[in-house]
PDB file of C-alpha atoms in Angstrom:
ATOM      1  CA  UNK E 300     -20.181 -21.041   4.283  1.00 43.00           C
ATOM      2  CA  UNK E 301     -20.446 -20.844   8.426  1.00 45.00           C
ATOM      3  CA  UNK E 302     -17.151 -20.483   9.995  1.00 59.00           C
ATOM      4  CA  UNK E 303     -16.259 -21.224  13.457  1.00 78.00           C
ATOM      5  CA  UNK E 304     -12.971 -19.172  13.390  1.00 90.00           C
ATOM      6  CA  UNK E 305     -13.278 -15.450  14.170  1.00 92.00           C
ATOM      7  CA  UNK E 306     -10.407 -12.975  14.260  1.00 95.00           C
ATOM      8  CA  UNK E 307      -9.329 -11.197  17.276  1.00 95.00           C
ATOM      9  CA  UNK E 308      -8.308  -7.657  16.792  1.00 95.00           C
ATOM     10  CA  UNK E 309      -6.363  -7.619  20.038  1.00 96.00           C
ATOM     11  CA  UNK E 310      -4.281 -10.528  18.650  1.00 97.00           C
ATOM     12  CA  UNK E 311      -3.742  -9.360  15.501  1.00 97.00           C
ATOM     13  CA  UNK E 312      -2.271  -6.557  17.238  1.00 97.00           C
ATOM     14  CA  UNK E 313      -0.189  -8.948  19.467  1.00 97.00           C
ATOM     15  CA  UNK E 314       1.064 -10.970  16.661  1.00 97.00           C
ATOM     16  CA  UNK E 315       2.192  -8.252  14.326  1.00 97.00           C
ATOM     17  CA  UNK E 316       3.984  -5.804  17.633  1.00 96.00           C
ATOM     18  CA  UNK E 317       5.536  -9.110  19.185  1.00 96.00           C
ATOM     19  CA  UNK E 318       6.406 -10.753  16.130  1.00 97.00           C
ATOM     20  CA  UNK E 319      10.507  -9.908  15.357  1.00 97.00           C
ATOM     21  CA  UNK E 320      11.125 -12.915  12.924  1.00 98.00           C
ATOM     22  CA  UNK E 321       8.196 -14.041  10.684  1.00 98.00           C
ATOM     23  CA  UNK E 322       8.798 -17.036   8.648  1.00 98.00           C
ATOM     24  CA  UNK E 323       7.202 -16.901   5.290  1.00 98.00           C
ATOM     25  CA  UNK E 324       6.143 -20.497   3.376  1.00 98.00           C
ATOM     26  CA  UNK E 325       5.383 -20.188  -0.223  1.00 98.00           C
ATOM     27  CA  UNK E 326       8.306 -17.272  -0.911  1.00 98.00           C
ATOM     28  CA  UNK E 327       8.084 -16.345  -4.264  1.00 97.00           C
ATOM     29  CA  UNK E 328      11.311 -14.919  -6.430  1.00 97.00           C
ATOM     30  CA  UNK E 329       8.793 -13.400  -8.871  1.00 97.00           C
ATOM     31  CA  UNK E 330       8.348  -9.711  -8.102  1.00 96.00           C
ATOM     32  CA  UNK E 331       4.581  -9.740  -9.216  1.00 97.00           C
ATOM     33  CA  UNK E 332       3.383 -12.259  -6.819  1.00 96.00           C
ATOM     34  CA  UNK E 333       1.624 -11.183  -3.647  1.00 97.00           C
ATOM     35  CA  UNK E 334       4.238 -13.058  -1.329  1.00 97.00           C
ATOM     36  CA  UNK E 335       7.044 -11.236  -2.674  1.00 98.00           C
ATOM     37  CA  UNK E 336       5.718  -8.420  -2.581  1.00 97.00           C
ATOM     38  CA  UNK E 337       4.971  -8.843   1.057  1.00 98.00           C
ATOM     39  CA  UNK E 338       7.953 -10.188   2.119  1.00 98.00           C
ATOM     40  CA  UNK E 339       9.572  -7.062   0.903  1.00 98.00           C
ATOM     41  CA  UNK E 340       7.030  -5.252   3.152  1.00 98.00           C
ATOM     42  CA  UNK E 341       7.534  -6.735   6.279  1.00 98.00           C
ATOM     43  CA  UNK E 342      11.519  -6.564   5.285  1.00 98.00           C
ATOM     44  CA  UNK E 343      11.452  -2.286   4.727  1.00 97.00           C
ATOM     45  CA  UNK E 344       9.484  -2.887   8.546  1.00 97.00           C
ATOM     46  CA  UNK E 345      12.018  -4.140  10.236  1.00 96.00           C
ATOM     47  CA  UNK E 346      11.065  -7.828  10.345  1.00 98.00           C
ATOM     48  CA  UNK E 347      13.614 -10.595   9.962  1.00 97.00           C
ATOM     49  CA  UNK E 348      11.687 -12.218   7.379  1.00 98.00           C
ATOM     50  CA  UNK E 349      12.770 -16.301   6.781  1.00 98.00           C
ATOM     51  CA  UNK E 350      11.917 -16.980   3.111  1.00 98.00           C
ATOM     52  CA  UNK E 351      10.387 -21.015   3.154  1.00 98.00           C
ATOM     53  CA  UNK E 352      10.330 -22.882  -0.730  1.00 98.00           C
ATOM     54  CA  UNK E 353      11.563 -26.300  -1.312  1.00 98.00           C
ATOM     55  CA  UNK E 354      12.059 -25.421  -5.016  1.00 97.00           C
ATOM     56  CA  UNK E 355      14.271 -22.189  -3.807  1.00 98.00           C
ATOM     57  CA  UNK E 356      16.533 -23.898  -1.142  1.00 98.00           C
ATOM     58  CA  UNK E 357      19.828 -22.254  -0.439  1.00 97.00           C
ATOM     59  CA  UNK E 358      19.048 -19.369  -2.862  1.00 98.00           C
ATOM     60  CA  UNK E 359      19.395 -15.575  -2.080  1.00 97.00           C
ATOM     61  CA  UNK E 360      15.506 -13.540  -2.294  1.00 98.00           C
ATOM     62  CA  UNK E 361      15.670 -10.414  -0.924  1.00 98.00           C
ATOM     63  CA  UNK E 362      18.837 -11.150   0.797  1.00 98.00           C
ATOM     64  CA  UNK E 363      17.828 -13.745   2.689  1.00 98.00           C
ATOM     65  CA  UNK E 364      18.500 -17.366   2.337  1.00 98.00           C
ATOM     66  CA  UNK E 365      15.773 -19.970   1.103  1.00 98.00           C
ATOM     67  CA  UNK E 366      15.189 -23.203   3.480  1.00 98.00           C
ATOM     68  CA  UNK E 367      13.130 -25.978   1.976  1.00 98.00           C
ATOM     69  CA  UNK E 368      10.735 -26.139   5.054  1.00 98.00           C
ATOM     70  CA  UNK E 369       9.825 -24.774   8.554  1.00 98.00           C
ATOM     71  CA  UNK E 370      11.910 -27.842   9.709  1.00 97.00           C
ATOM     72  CA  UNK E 371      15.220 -26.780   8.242  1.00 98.00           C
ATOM     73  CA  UNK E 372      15.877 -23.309   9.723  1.00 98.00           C
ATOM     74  CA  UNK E 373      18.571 -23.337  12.018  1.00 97.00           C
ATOM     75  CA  UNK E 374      17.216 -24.309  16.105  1.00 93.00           C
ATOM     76  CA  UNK E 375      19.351 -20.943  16.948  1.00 94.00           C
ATOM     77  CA  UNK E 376      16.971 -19.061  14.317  1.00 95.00           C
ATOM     78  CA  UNK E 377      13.525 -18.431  16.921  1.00 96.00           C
ATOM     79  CA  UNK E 378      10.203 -18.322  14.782  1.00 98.00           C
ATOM     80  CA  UNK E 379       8.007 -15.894  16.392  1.00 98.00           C
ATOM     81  CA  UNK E 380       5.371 -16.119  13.477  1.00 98.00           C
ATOM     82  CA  UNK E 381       4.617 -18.268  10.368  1.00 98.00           C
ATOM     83  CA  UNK E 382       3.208 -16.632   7.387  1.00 98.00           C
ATOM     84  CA  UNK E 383       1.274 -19.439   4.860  1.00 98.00           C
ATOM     85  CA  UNK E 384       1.537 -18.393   1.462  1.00 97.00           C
ATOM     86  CA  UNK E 385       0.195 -21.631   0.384  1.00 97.00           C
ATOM     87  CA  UNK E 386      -3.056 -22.959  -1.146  1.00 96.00           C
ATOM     88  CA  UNK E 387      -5.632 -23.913   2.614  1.00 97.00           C
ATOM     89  CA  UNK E 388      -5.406 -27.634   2.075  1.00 97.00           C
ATOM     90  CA  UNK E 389      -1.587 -27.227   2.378  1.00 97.00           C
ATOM     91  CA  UNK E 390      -2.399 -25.604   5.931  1.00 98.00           C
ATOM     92  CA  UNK E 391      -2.594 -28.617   8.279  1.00 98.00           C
ATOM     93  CA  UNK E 392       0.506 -29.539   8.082  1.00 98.00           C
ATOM     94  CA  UNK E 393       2.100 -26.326   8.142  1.00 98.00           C
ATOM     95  CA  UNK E 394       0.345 -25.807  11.804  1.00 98.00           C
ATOM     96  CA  UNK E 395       2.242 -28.909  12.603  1.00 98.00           C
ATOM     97  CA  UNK E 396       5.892 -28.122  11.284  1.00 98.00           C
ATOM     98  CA  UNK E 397       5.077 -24.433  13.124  1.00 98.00           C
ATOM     99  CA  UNK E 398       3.963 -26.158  16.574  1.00 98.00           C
ATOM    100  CA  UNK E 399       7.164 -28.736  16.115  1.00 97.00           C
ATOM    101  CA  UNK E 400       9.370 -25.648  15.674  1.00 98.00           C
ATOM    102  CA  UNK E 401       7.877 -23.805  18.875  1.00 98.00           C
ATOM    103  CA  UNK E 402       6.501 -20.814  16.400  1.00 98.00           C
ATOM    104  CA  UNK E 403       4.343 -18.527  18.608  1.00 98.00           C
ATOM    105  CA  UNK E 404       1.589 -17.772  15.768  1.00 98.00           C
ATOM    106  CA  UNK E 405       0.516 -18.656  12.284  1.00 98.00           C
ATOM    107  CA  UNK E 406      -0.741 -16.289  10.177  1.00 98.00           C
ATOM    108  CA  UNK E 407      -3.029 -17.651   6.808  1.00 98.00           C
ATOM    109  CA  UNK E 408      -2.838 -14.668   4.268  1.00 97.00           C
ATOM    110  CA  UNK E 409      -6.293 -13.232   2.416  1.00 96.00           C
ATOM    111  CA  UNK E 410      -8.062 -16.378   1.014  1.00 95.00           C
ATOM    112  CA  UNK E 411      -5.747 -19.154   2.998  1.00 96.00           C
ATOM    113  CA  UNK E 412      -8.748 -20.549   5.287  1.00 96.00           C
ATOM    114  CA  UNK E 413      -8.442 -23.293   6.963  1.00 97.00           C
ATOM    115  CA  UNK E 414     -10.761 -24.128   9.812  1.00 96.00           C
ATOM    116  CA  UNK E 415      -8.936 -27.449  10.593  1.00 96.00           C
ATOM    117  CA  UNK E 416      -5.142 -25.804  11.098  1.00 97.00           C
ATOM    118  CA  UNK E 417      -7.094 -22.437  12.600  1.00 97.00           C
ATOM    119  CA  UNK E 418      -8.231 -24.978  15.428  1.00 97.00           C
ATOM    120  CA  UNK E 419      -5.186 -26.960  15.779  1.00 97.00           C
ATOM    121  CA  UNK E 420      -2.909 -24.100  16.232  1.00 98.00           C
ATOM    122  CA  UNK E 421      -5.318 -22.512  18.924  1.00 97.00           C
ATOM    123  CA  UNK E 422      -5.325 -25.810  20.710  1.00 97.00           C
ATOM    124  CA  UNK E 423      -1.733 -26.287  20.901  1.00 98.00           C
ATOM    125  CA  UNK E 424      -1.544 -22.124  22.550  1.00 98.00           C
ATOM    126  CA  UNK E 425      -0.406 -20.496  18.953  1.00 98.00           C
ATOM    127  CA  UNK E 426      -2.075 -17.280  18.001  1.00 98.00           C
ATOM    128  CA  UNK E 427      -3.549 -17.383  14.664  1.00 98.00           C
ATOM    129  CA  UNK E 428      -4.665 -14.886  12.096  1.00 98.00           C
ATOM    130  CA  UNK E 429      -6.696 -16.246   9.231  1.00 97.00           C
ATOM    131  CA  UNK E 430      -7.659 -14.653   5.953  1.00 97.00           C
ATOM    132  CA  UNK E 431      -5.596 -11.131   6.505  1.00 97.00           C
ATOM    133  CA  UNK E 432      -2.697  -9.816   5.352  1.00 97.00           C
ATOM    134  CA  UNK E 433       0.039  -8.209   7.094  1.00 98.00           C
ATOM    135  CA  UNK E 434       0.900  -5.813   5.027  1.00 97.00           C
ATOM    136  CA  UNK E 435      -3.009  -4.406   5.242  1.00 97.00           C
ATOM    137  CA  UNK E 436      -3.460  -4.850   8.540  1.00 97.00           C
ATOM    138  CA  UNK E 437      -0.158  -2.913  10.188  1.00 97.00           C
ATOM    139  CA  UNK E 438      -0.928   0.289   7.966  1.00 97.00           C
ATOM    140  CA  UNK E 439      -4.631  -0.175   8.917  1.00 96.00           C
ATOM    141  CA  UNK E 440      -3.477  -0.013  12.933  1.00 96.00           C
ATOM    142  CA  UNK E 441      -1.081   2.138  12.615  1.00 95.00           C
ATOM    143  CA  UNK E 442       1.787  -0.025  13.487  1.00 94.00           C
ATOM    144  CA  UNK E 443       5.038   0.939  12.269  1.00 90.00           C
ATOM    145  CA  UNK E 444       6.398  -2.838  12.529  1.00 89.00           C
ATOM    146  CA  UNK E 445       7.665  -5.200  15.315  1.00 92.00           C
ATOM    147  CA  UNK E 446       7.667  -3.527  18.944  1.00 83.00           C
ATOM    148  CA  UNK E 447      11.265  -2.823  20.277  1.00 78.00           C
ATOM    149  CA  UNK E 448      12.335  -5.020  22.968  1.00 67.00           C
ATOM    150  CA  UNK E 449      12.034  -4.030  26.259  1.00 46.00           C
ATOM    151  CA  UNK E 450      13.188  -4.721  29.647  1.00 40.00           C
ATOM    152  CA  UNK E 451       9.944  -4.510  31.236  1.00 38.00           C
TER     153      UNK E 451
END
């Protein structure tokens, strides 16, 4: 299968060191599922990581509260990047809940491809990351998680 969508190292990088609060859609509870297991990742990294399940609302995972959508996390709560757990026909409108909440990138874990929500994201000035994982890629550039802030 041809694909239009290409991943850009350099944002990858800018994503992952710019990225403080990652919202994560498909959170699982079970332990043995790759979401979890990621979410705990980016958690030990210092991420604020914003667990999204509709059947999980309001519950406790990894001490953080469950909200049903992208839609229901507080305005005050700033989305730098959404992470889609989710099977890639459920990507589309993810994009658009992401865009609606001003999220600065989406991020489609290993197998989540989605040429469609790739391009719509791009188009509306999101960064986005398709078919990698976070929790391979900051090891594999030696990133130790999100970049302090700076005054600069």
């Amino acid at each position: 299968m041809a694909s239009g969508f290409t991943n850009d190292e350099a944002v990858i990088r800018k994503v992952l060191e710019s990225s403080k609060t990652i919202a994560l859609v498909g959170a699982s509870a079970k332990t043995e599922r790759p979401a979890n297991r990621v979410m705990q990742f980016l958690l030990e990294k210092g991420y604020n990581v914003i667990p999204i399940n509709p059947g999980l609302e309001g519950k406790d995972l990894l001490g953080q509260k469950v909200y049903a959508s992208l839609s229901s996390i507080p305005d005050e709560q700033k989305v730098d990047m959404v992470d889609v757990f989710r099977n890639a026909a459920a990507c589309p409108p993810i994009v658009d809940e992401a865009i609606s909440i001003g999220a600065k990138s989406v991020w489609m874990q290993l197998g989540v491809i989605n040429e469609e929500a790739a391009a719509k994201g791009q188009e509306a000035g999101l960064d986005v990351v398709m078919d990698r994982c976070p929790a391979i890629e900051i090891p594999r550039l030696g990133l130790v998680g999100p970049r302090p802030d700076s005054s600069l």
